[in-house]
């Protein structure tokens, strides 16, 4: 039921590997523009399309922005060795060569942002706790635009991409950079991306700005924005960000640097609770770092994945593990198995009561119908809930109550016109369900109307039942709960299947 977002990259971009990832359980493919150009990612996306056709598995596309990311600029292929207690200078002069005593960076305002005693982290992209490839620096002096630091631990910088993170300091760069805008308006618009992952979201205004930008790009007005929370500023404004965004990604790698490590779990639980109550999808990152190089996760990591599920996360996001990891398919498979085990012991009844209490009374018409559908399904021990929807909203509300059984969302396309051309809506709505826990979308024939009870609706229902049977969810003599519109009324009905 818990969804898996996989990042496609050097180790996971062939049709064969992507097909393996889809079969193992990946339902959203993430394209990280912190590295690689649009041509590289386009090639990967074309391979994804071929894999989707051959595996017959739906998959959504997520574009991850760079945002105000500070990078060490290295032109050399040789490893750079940093020794504890030595001194190193961070300079904005990118023409200089990176050495053990001098590291060029891509930001000229660092000297104005930091002061003596501040902590700076430099780590392999997606900072890990593995201290052989990441280094902790303490600012000892500011010399013009250069920042002089003392190295706190020995490390070897051996790869191309190293990010720099200053703990608890605001970096005065726009959240949506010019490069991000260029990528979104070209690659994003051409490929009708389903999700935009907005890196380093610091306030609700960042989300509004991104939405305004997307709305100018035709179909991208339908793209959902997931705010990526990765610093204390994002935490401070979390409630207003949640209100504006379509979903939240908890980027625990950077959060673990910006926050004391002992505080991360507390924020995770609080943030997931708020997302659950608001009915907005929450995604957790950095769960099985060790699987980047190993075939099995550590015991702590396996427990961490299970706890993310028990805390209420909708999806697990795999970054380095699938991007450059040695075992992308196995990683997705193992994470999926851990999620499934945790779901077996998830307290659905308690969760249902919590959401009902939080929503309070009087409920909206749709909330009342969808919560009733879940309650009925639990009471009659239904094997699935089938929801006919055009916007996807009803299905998302059903999933918000975390029923024990899968929710099959039959999205009925609608014909719309802007006076220039006619278009069917529905594909976006169906794919955007692929990040929500327990929600399994299918796109109906456009000739079916969501409101009717005649033969067309019956045939759409048959397609949904056949899908459930084919996936082993629905069997003979099972009960299913159906939620649909009849005229102006929303109706919940219970159906007992024959042979």
Short mmCIF file of C-alpha atoms in Angstrom, two decimals:
data_model
loop_
_atom_site.label_atom_id
_atom_site.label_comp_id
_atom_site.label_asym_id
_atom_site.label_seq_id
_atom_site.Cartn_x
_atom_site.Cartn_y
_atom_site.Cartn_z
CA UNK A 1 0.00 0.00 0.00
CA UNK A 2 2.90 2.38 0.79
CA UNK A 3 4.30 3.84 -2.43
CA UNK A 4 7.95 3.95 -3.49
CA UNK A 5 9.55 6.87 -5.34
CA UNK A 6 12.72 5.82 -7.15
CA UNK A 7 15.36 8.24 -8.45
CA UNK A 8 16.56 7.28 -11.93
CA UNK A 9 20.20 7.86 -12.80
CA UNK A 10 23.46 6.22 -13.95
CA UNK A 11 22.69 2.83 -12.36
CA UNK A 12 18.97 2.81 -13.13
CA UNK A 13 18.29 4.24 -16.56
CA UNK A 14 18.27 1.24 -18.90
CA UNK A 15 14.89 -0.17 -19.99
CA UNK A 16 15.79 -3.47 -18.31
CA UNK A 17 16.59 -1.96 -14.89
CA UNK A 18 13.62 0.45 -14.98
CA UNK A 19 11.32 -2.49 -15.83
CA UNK A 20 12.77 -4.33 -12.83
CA UNK A 21 12.12 -1.28 -10.62
CA UNK A 22 8.49 -1.03 -11.81
CA UNK A 23 7.89 -4.75 -11.22
CA UNK A 24 9.53 -4.45 -7.77
CA UNK A 25 7.06 -1.71 -6.77
CA UNK A 26 8.24 1.74 -7.93
CA UNK A 27 5.21 3.91 -8.77
CA UNK A 28 6.86 7.35 -9.13
CA UNK A 29 10.10 8.05 -11.02
CA UNK A 30 12.11 11.02 -9.75
CA UNK A 31 14.40 12.99 -12.04
CA UNK A 32 17.00 14.94 -10.06
CA UNK A 33 18.31 17.98 -11.94
CA UNK A 34 21.13 18.66 -9.47
CA UNK A 35 23.23 16.79 -12.02
CA UNK A 36 22.84 15.72 -15.65
CA UNK A 37 21.45 17.84 -18.49
CA UNK A 38 17.97 17.76 -20.04
CA UNK A 39 19.09 15.51 -22.92
CA UNK A 40 20.39 12.91 -20.43
CA UNK A 41 17.14 12.93 -18.45
CA UNK A 42 15.03 12.88 -21.64
CA UNK A 43 16.78 9.68 -22.73
CA UNK A 44 16.07 8.14 -19.32
CA UNK A 45 12.42 9.20 -19.55
CA UNK A 46 12.03 7.63 -23.01
CA UNK A 47 13.37 4.38 -21.51
CA UNK A 48 10.83 4.72 -18.69
CA UNK A 49 7.99 5.01 -21.24
CA UNK A 50 9.15 1.81 -22.98
CA UNK A 51 9.37 0.04 -19.59
CA UNK A 52 5.84 1.22 -18.63
CA UNK A 53 4.45 -0.24 -21.86
CA UNK A 54 6.25 -3.57 -21.49
CA UNK A 55 5.42 -4.06 -17.78
CA UNK A 56 1.91 -2.52 -18.02
CA UNK A 57 2.63 -0.65 -14.76
CA UNK A 58 1.54 2.97 -14.31
CA UNK A 59 4.28 5.35 -13.20
CA UNK A 60 4.22 9.08 -12.45
CA UNK A 61 7.07 11.53 -13.13
CA UNK A 62 8.58 13.86 -10.53
CA UNK A 63 10.98 16.69 -11.39
CA UNK A 64 13.29 17.61 -8.51
CA UNK A 65 14.60 21.19 -8.64
CA UNK A 66 18.12 22.24 -7.67
CA UNK A 67 17.06 25.22 -5.55
CA UNK A 68 19.55 27.32 -3.57
CA UNK A 69 22.07 24.49 -3.38
CA UNK A 70 25.68 25.28 -2.52
CA UNK A 71 28.23 23.14 -4.32
CA UNK A 72 31.97 22.59 -4.21
CA UNK A 73 33.19 23.20 -7.77
CA UNK A 74 35.79 20.56 -8.67
CA UNK A 75 37.17 20.21 -12.16
CA UNK A 76 39.67 17.56 -11.11
CA UNK A 77 39.04 13.81 -11.23
CA UNK A 78 41.61 13.22 -8.47
CA UNK A 79 40.46 12.66 -4.86
CA UNK A 80 40.98 15.63 -2.53
CA UNK A 81 42.30 14.68 0.89
CA UNK A 82 41.30 16.84 3.88
CA UNK A 83 43.14 16.31 7.18
CA UNK A 84 41.72 16.97 10.66
CA UNK A 85 42.94 20.16 12.39
CA UNK A 86 44.34 21.57 9.11
CA UNK A 87 42.99 24.78 7.57
CA UNK A 88 40.97 25.06 4.34
CA UNK A 89 39.71 28.15 2.49
CA UNK A 90 36.29 28.26 0.78
CA UNK A 91 36.44 30.74 -2.10
CA UNK A 92 33.81 31.93 -4.63
CA UNK A 93 36.58 32.15 -7.28
CA UNK A 94 35.52 29.18 -9.44
CA UNK A 95 38.53 29.53 -11.78
CA UNK A 96 40.84 28.25 -9.04
CA UNK A 97 41.72 24.58 -8.80
CA UNK A 98 40.31 22.56 -5.87
CA UNK A 99 43.09 21.38 -3.51
CA UNK A 100 43.42 20.13 0.06
CA UNK A 101 43.74 23.77 1.24
CA UNK A 102 41.36 25.54 -1.17
CA UNK A 103 37.82 24.64 -2.24
CA UNK A 104 36.01 26.82 -4.83
CA UNK A 105 32.22 27.09 -4.28
CA UNK A 106 29.32 28.34 -6.44
CA UNK A 107 28.13 31.15 -4.11
CA UNK A 108 29.76 34.54 -3.51
CA UNK A 109 27.66 35.52 -0.50
CA UNK A 110 28.95 32.89 1.97
CA UNK A 111 31.35 35.31 3.68
CA UNK A 112 28.41 37.63 4.49
CA UNK A 113 26.20 34.79 5.76
CA UNK A 114 28.61 33.13 8.23
CA UNK A 115 30.54 34.22 11.29
CA UNK A 116 33.36 32.79 13.40
CA UNK A 117 32.31 29.57 15.15
CA UNK A 118 29.64 28.54 12.58
CA UNK A 119 29.57 24.93 11.39
CA UNK A 120 29.78 24.03 7.70
CA UNK A 121 29.25 20.51 6.34
CA UNK A 122 30.57 19.29 3.01
CA UNK A 123 29.38 15.89 1.84
CA UNK A 124 28.81 13.67 -1.13
CA UNK A 125 25.54 14.63 -2.76
CA UNK A 126 22.84 13.50 -0.32
CA UNK A 127 24.87 13.97 2.84
CA UNK A 128 25.42 10.74 4.77
CA UNK A 129 26.63 10.13 8.26
CA UNK A 130 29.55 8.24 6.72
CA UNK A 131 32.45 10.44 7.77
CA UNK A 132 34.99 9.12 5.26
CA UNK A 133 33.30 11.02 2.43
CA UNK A 134 31.96 14.01 4.33
CA UNK A 135 33.66 16.67 6.40
CA UNK A 136 32.70 19.04 9.18
CA UNK A 137 34.32 22.51 9.19
CA UNK A 138 34.36 25.29 11.76
CA UNK A 139 34.63 28.89 10.52
CA UNK A 140 37.75 30.52 12.03
CA UNK A 141 37.98 33.68 9.93
CA UNK A 142 36.35 35.65 7.10
CA UNK A 143 38.79 37.23 4.65
CA UNK A 144 36.98 39.38 2.06
CA UNK A 145 34.84 36.90 0.09
CA UNK A 146 36.87 33.92 1.34
CA UNK A 147 35.92 31.88 4.40
CA UNK A 148 38.74 30.25 6.38
CA UNK A 149 37.81 27.05 8.23
CA UNK A 150 39.36 24.47 10.51
CA UNK A 151 38.80 20.85 9.41
CA UNK A 152 37.21 18.85 12.24
CA UNK A 153 37.57 15.33 10.75
CA UNK A 154 39.73 13.73 8.07
CA UNK A 155 37.89 12.90 4.84
CA UNK A 156 38.46 12.24 1.15
CA UNK A 157 36.32 14.05 -1.43
CA UNK A 158 36.42 11.55 -4.28
CA UNK A 159 33.44 12.27 -6.52
CA UNK A 160 32.31 15.13 -8.75
CA UNK A 161 29.29 16.42 -6.83
CA UNK A 162 29.70 17.68 -3.26
CA UNK A 163 27.11 19.81 -1.52
CA UNK A 164 27.89 22.36 1.12
CA UNK A 165 25.50 23.00 3.98
CA UNK A 166 25.74 25.77 6.58
CA UNK A 167 23.86 24.81 9.72
CA UNK A 168 20.96 27.14 10.67
CA UNK A 169 21.97 29.91 8.22
CA UNK A 170 19.73 31.42 5.54
CA UNK A 171 21.33 31.45 2.10
CA UNK A 172 20.14 34.47 0.15
CA UNK A 173 19.30 32.71 -3.14
CA UNK A 174 15.84 32.22 -4.73
CA UNK A 175 14.11 28.89 -4.01
CA UNK A 176 13.22 28.54 -7.69
CA UNK A 177 16.43 29.47 -9.51
CA UNK A 178 16.71 30.63 -13.14
CA UNK A 179 18.13 27.21 -14.05
CA UNK A 180 15.13 25.52 -12.39
CA UNK A 181 12.72 27.72 -14.37
CA UNK A 182 14.50 26.89 -17.60
CA UNK A 183 14.34 23.14 -16.91
CA UNK A 184 10.64 23.28 -15.91
CA UNK A 185 9.59 25.38 -18.93
CA UNK A 186 11.46 23.12 -21.40
CA UNK A 187 11.82 19.54 -20.10
CA UNK A 188 8.96 19.75 -17.59
CA UNK A 189 6.44 21.29 -20.00
CA UNK A 190 7.38 18.95 -22.84
CA UNK A 191 6.84 15.89 -20.67
CA UNK A 192 3.78 17.03 -18.67
CA UNK A 193 5.38 16.29 -15.29
CA UNK A 194 3.00 15.07 -12.58
CA UNK A 195 4.94 16.36 -9.56
CA UNK A 196 7.37 19.18 -8.89
CA UNK A 197 9.60 18.57 -5.89
CA UNK A 198 10.46 22.08 -4.67
CA UNK A 199 13.87 21.81 -3.00
CA UNK A 200 14.73 23.92 0.05
CA UNK A 201 11.18 25.24 0.53
CA UNK A 202 11.45 27.92 3.24
CA UNK A 203 7.96 29.46 3.33
CA UNK A 204 4.48 29.41 1.79
CA UNK A 205 5.50 32.21 -0.59
CA UNK A 206 7.97 29.80 -2.27
CA UNK A 207 5.10 27.42 -3.09
CA UNK A 208 2.85 30.24 -4.33
CA UNK A 209 5.65 31.56 -6.55
CA UNK A 210 6.23 28.08 -8.04
CA UNK A 211 2.48 27.62 -8.63
CA UNK A 212 2.22 30.97 -10.41
CA UNK A 213 5.13 29.95 -12.62
CA UNK A 214 3.59 26.54 -13.43
CA UNK A 215 0.19 28.06 -14.21
CA UNK A 216 1.77 30.01 -17.09
CA UNK A 217 2.94 26.79 -18.74
CA UNK A 218 -0.30 25.31 -20.12
CA UNK A 219 -0.93 21.79 -18.81
CA UNK A 220 1.59 22.26 -15.98
CA UNK A 221 -1.14 24.18 -14.15
CA UNK A 222 -2.25 20.66 -13.08
CA UNK A 223 1.19 19.64 -11.79
CA UNK A 224 1.22 19.05 -8.03
CA UNK A 225 3.86 20.80 -5.91
CA UNK A 226 5.57 18.83 -3.16
CA UNK A 227 7.43 21.11 -0.76
CA UNK A 228 10.77 19.62 0.25
CA UNK A 229 11.52 20.51 3.86
CA UNK A 230 15.26 20.42 4.52
CA UNK A 231 16.14 23.20 6.94
CA UNK A 232 14.98 24.87 10.16
CA UNK A 233 13.37 27.73 8.22
CA UNK A 234 11.10 25.22 6.48
CA UNK A 235 10.24 23.73 9.88
CA UNK A 236 9.40 27.12 11.37
CA UNK A 237 6.90 27.82 8.57
CA UNK A 238 5.73 24.21 8.24
CA UNK A 239 2.01 24.80 8.87
CA UNK A 240 1.66 27.51 6.24
CA UNK A 241 3.76 25.52 3.74
CA UNK A 242 1.50 22.49 4.29
CA UNK A 243 -1.55 24.64 3.64
CA UNK A 244 -0.18 25.82 0.27
CA UNK A 245 1.54 22.65 -1.00
CA UNK A 246 -0.07 19.51 -2.46
CA UNK A 247 2.27 17.29 -0.46
CA UNK A 248 5.42 17.28 1.68
CA UNK A 249 8.82 15.61 1.29
CA UNK A 250 10.84 15.32 4.49
CA UNK A 251 14.44 15.54 3.27
CA UNK A 252 16.02 13.96 6.30
CA UNK A 253 19.56 14.11 4.90
CA UNK A 254 19.82 17.88 5.08
CA UNK A 255 17.46 18.06 8.06
CA UNK A 256 19.82 15.80 9.98
CA UNK A 257 22.55 18.38 9.37
CA UNK A 258 20.48 21.48 10.11
CA UNK A 259 18.87 19.97 13.22
CA UNK A 260 20.63 18.16 16.05
CA UNK A 261 20.31 14.41 15.16
CA UNK A 262 18.26 13.76 18.31
CA UNK A 263 15.53 16.15 17.11
CA UNK A 264 14.94 14.64 13.64
CA UNK A 265 12.61 11.80 14.75
CA UNK A 266 10.42 14.23 16.69
CA UNK A 267 9.95 16.50 13.71
CA UNK A 268 9.25 13.49 11.48
CA UNK A 269 6.43 12.30 13.74
CA UNK A 270 4.90 15.76 14.14
CA UNK A 271 5.11 16.55 10.40
CA UNK A 272 3.62 13.20 9.34
CA UNK A 273 0.75 13.63 11.81
CA UNK A 274 -0.05 17.09 10.38
CA UNK A 275 0.07 15.79 6.79
CA UNK A 276 -2.19 12.84 7.68
CA UNK A 277 -4.79 15.04 9.33
CA UNK A 278 -4.75 17.46 6.38
CA UNK A 279 -5.11 14.53 3.97
CA UNK A 280 -1.97 15.51 2.07
CA UNK A 281 0.66 12.95 1.03
CA UNK A 282 3.89 12.83 3.04
CA UNK A 283 7.11 11.34 1.65
CA UNK A 284 10.12 10.31 3.77
CA UNK A 285 13.68 10.17 2.36
CA UNK A 286 17.04 8.67 3.35
CA UNK A 287 15.91 5.35 4.74
CA UNK A 288 18.35 2.70 3.47
CA UNK A 289 21.60 4.59 2.76
CA UNK A 290 23.75 1.50 3.28
CA UNK A 291 22.00 -0.24 0.35
CA UNK A 292 23.81 2.16 -2.00
CA UNK A 293 26.71 -0.32 -1.74
CA UNK A 294 25.20 -3.36 -0.01
CA UNK A 295 22.57 -5.96 -0.82
CA UNK A 296 20.91 -5.75 2.60
CA UNK A 297 19.92 -2.80 4.79
CA UNK A 298 21.17 -2.53 8.36
CA UNK A 299 18.76 -3.60 11.12
CA UNK A 300 18.39 0.03 12.16
CA UNK A 301 17.44 1.03 8.61
CA UNK A 302 14.87 -1.76 8.30
CA UNK A 303 13.30 -0.57 11.57
CA UNK A 304 13.42 3.02 10.32
CA UNK A 305 11.42 2.13 7.17
CA UNK A 306 8.82 0.31 9.29
CA UNK A 307 8.55 3.26 11.68
CA UNK A 308 8.01 5.66 8.77
CA UNK A 309 5.04 3.50 7.72
CA UNK A 310 3.71 3.28 11.28
CA UNK A 311 4.09 7.07 11.63
CA UNK A 312 1.79 7.45 8.61
CA UNK A 313 4.00 8.22 5.60
CA UNK A 314 2.44 7.73 2.16
CA UNK A 315 5.63 7.01 0.28
CA UNK A 316 9.32 6.26 0.73
CA UNK A 317 11.72 8.16 -1.52
CA UNK A 318 14.94 6.43 -2.57
CA UNK A 319 17.71 8.78 -3.72
CA UNK A 320 21.32 7.65 -3.93
CA UNK A 321 20.14 4.07 -3.29
CA UNK A 322 18.65 3.81 -6.80
CA UNK A 323 20.41 6.72 -8.53
CA UNK A 324 23.98 5.45 -8.19
CA UNK A 325 23.46 2.44 -5.92
CA UNK A 326 24.62 -1.00 -7.00
CA UNK A 327 21.27 -2.72 -6.32
CA UNK A 328 18.35 -0.47 -7.38
CA UNK A 329 15.82 -3.26 -8.03
CA UNK A 330 16.69 -5.19 -4.85
CA UNK A 331 16.47 -1.98 -2.79
CA UNK A 332 12.93 -1.23 -4.02
CA UNK A 333 11.91 -4.85 -3.43
CA UNK A 334 13.26 -4.97 0.16
CA UNK A 335 11.77 -1.57 1.10
CA UNK A 336 8.42 -2.78 -0.29
CA UNK A 337 8.55 -5.95 1.81
CA UNK A 338 9.33 -4.00 4.99
CA UNK A 339 6.46 -1.58 4.26
CA UNK A 340 4.05 -4.49 3.75
CA UNK A 341 5.02 -6.05 7.10
CA UNK A 342 4.58 -2.73 8.91
CA UNK A 343 1.15 -2.19 7.29
CA UNK A 344 -0.03 -5.50 8.83
CA UNK A 345 0.36 -4.05 12.33
CA UNK A 346 -0.71 -0.46 11.54
CA UNK A 347 -3.57 0.46 13.88
CA UNK A 348 -6.24 1.39 11.31
CA UNK A 349 -9.09 1.71 13.83
CA UNK A 350 -7.21 4.16 16.01
CA UNK A 351 -6.10 6.15 12.94
CA UNK A 352 -9.69 6.33 11.63
CA UNK A 353 -10.92 7.69 14.98
CA UNK A 354 -8.10 10.27 15.09
CA UNK A 355 -9.00 11.65 11.66
CA UNK A 356 -12.75 11.70 12.46
CA UNK A 357 -12.05 13.63 15.69
CA UNK A 358 -9.70 16.01 13.93
CA UNK A 359 -12.17 16.81 11.12
CA UNK A 360 -14.93 17.41 13.68
CA UNK A 361 -18.52 18.38 12.91
CA UNK A 362 -20.28 19.51 10.83
CA UNK A 363 -18.41 17.64 8.07
CA UNK A 364 -18.48 18.66 4.44
CA UNK A 365 -20.81 16.61 2.22
CA UNK A 366 -17.93 14.80 0.47
CA UNK A 367 -15.98 14.15 3.69
CA UNK A 368 -19.10 12.62 5.26
CA UNK A 369 -19.68 10.30 2.28
CA UNK A 370 -16.06 9.18 1.98
CA UNK A 371 -15.61 8.53 5.71
CA UNK A 372 -18.88 6.54 5.64
CA UNK A 373 -17.54 4.46 2.75
CA UNK A 374 -14.46 3.58 4.81
CA UNK A 375 -16.51 2.82 7.93
CA UNK A 376 -18.85 0.56 5.93
CA UNK A 377 -15.92 -1.24 4.29
CA UNK A 378 -14.36 -1.94 7.69
CA UNK A 379 -17.69 -3.13 9.18
CA UNK A 380 -18.51 -5.57 6.36
CA UNK A 381 -14.84 -6.62 5.96
CA UNK A 382 -14.83 -5.59 2.30
CA UNK A 383 -11.80 -6.63 0.26
CA UNK A 384 -11.69 -3.34 -1.68
CA UNK A 385 -13.29 0.08 -2.03
CA UNK A 386 -14.05 1.16 -5.60
CA UNK A 387 -14.43 4.90 -6.12
CA UNK A 388 -15.64 6.55 -9.34
CA UNK A 389 -14.18 10.05 -9.56
CA UNK A 390 -13.38 12.70 -12.15
CA UNK A 391 -11.11 15.03 -10.16
CA UNK A 392 -9.62 12.31 -7.95
CA UNK A 393 -10.67 14.24 -4.82
CA UNK A 394 -13.16 11.67 -3.52
CA UNK A 395 -10.62 8.85 -3.88
CA UNK A 396 -7.95 10.90 -2.07
CA UNK A 397 -10.38 11.59 0.78
CA UNK A 398 -11.15 7.87 1.12
CA UNK A 399 -7.40 7.11 1.22
CA UNK A 400 -6.96 9.83 3.87
CA UNK A 401 -8.84 7.58 6.34
CA UNK A 402 -6.32 4.79 5.70
CA UNK A 403 -8.75 1.88 5.18
CA UNK A 404 -7.31 -1.60 5.67
CA UNK A 405 -8.22 -2.54 2.09
CA UNK A 406 -6.96 -1.04 -1.20
CA UNK A 407 -8.90 1.80 -2.79
CA UNK A 408 -9.39 1.30 -6.54
CA UNK A 409 -9.87 4.75 -8.01
CA UNK A 410 -11.65 4.71 -11.38
CA UNK A 411 -10.89 8.12 -12.88
CA UNK A 412 -13.54 9.16 -15.40
CA UNK A 413 -12.04 11.53 -18.00
CA UNK A 414 -13.86 14.78 -18.68
CA UNK A 415 -13.97 16.59 -21.99
CA UNK A 416 -12.91 20.24 -21.65
CA UNK A 417 -12.26 23.08 -24.06
CA UNK A 418 -10.40 26.40 -23.91
CA UNK A 419 -12.15 27.60 -27.12
CA UNK A 420 -9.05 26.61 -29.12
CA UNK A 421 -8.94 22.87 -28.57
CA UNK A 422 -10.74 20.03 -26.84
CA UNK A 423 -8.87 17.95 -24.27
CA UNK A 424 -9.64 15.01 -22.02
CA UNK A 425 -8.65 15.45 -18.38
CA UNK A 426 -7.99 12.45 -16.19
CA UNK A 427 -4.48 11.22 -16.97
CA UNK A 428 -2.88 13.70 -14.52
CA UNK A 429 -5.45 12.84 -11.81
CA UNK A 430 -4.84 9.11 -12.23
CA UNK A 431 -1.03 9.34 -12.14
CA UNK A 432 -1.06 11.73 -9.18
CA UNK A 433 -2.78 9.03 -7.10
CA UNK A 434 0.37 6.93 -7.45
CA UNK A 435 2.06 8.68 -4.50
CA UNK A 436 -0.85 8.19 -2.06
CA UNK A 437 -0.85 5.22 0.28
CA UNK A 438 -3.44 2.57 -0.53
CA UNK A 439 -4.73 4.29 -3.69
CA UNK A 440 -4.59 2.39 -6.99
CA UNK A 441 -5.81 4.37 -10.01
CA UNK A 442 -7.10 3.30 -13.40
CA UNK A 443 -8.28 5.51 -16.22
CA UNK A 444 -11.78 4.68 -17.50
CA UNK A 445 -13.01 4.89 -21.07
CA UNK A 446 -14.03 8.55 -21.71
CA UNK A 447 -17.49 7.34 -22.81
CA UNK A 448 -18.28 6.30 -19.23
CA UNK A 449 -19.93 9.03 -17.21
CA UNK A 450 -19.16 9.26 -13.49
CA UNK A 451 -22.76 10.18 -12.66
CA UNK A 452 -24.74 7.47 -14.44
CA UNK A 453 -26.03 4.12 -13.18
CA UNK A 454 -26.74 2.62 -16.59
CA UNK A 455 -24.80 0.04 -18.57
CA UNK A 456 -21.76 2.29 -19.10
CA UNK A 457 -21.20 2.55 -15.35
CA UNK A 458 -21.70 -1.20 -15.02
CA UNK A 459 -18.98 -1.84 -17.60
CA UNK A 460 -16.61 0.57 -15.82
CA UNK A 461 -17.32 -1.33 -12.59
CA UNK A 462 -16.58 -4.63 -14.34
CA UNK A 463 -13.19 -3.27 -15.46
CA UNK A 464 -12.40 -2.29 -11.84
CA UNK A 465 -13.50 -5.70 -10.51
CA UNK A 466 -11.47 -7.52 -13.17
CA UNK A 467 -8.44 -5.41 -12.22
CA UNK A 468 -8.93 -6.32 -8.54
CA UNK A 469 -9.27 -10.02 -9.40
CA UNK A 470 -6.20 -10.00 -11.66
CA UNK A 471 -4.13 -8.51 -8.81
CA UNK A 472 -5.44 -11.00 -6.26
CA UNK A 473 -7.28 -8.34 -4.23
CA UNK A 474 -10.86 -9.43 -4.98
CA UNK A 475 -12.11 -13.06 -4.98
CA UNK A 476 -15.48 -14.77 -5.47
CA UNK A 477 -18.03 -14.11 -2.67
CA UNK A 478 -16.05 -11.10 -1.44
CA UNK A 479 -17.76 -7.85 -0.56
CA UNK A 480 -16.73 -4.56 -2.12
CA UNK A 481 -17.86 -1.04 -1.25
CA UNK A 482 -18.62 1.28 -4.16
CA UNK A 483 -18.61 5.07 -3.91
CA UNK A 484 -20.07 6.98 -6.87
CA UNK A 485 -22.26 9.87 -7.94
CA UNK A 486 -25.85 9.27 -9.00
CA UNK A 487 -27.31 12.47 -10.40
CA UNK A 488 -26.46 15.15 -7.85
CA UNK A 489 -26.13 12.68 -4.98
CA UNK A 490 -23.09 10.75 -3.80
CA UNK A 491 -23.92 7.15 -2.99
CA UNK A 492 -22.14 4.41 -1.05
CA UNK A 493 -23.25 0.86 -1.76
CA UNK A 494 -22.13 -2.58 -0.63
CA UNK A 495 -21.92 -5.33 -3.22
CA UNK A 496 -21.46 -9.06 -2.64
CA UNK A 497 -19.82 -10.81 -5.53
CA UNK A 498 -20.95 -14.12 -6.99
CA UNK A 499 -18.67 -16.65 -8.66
#
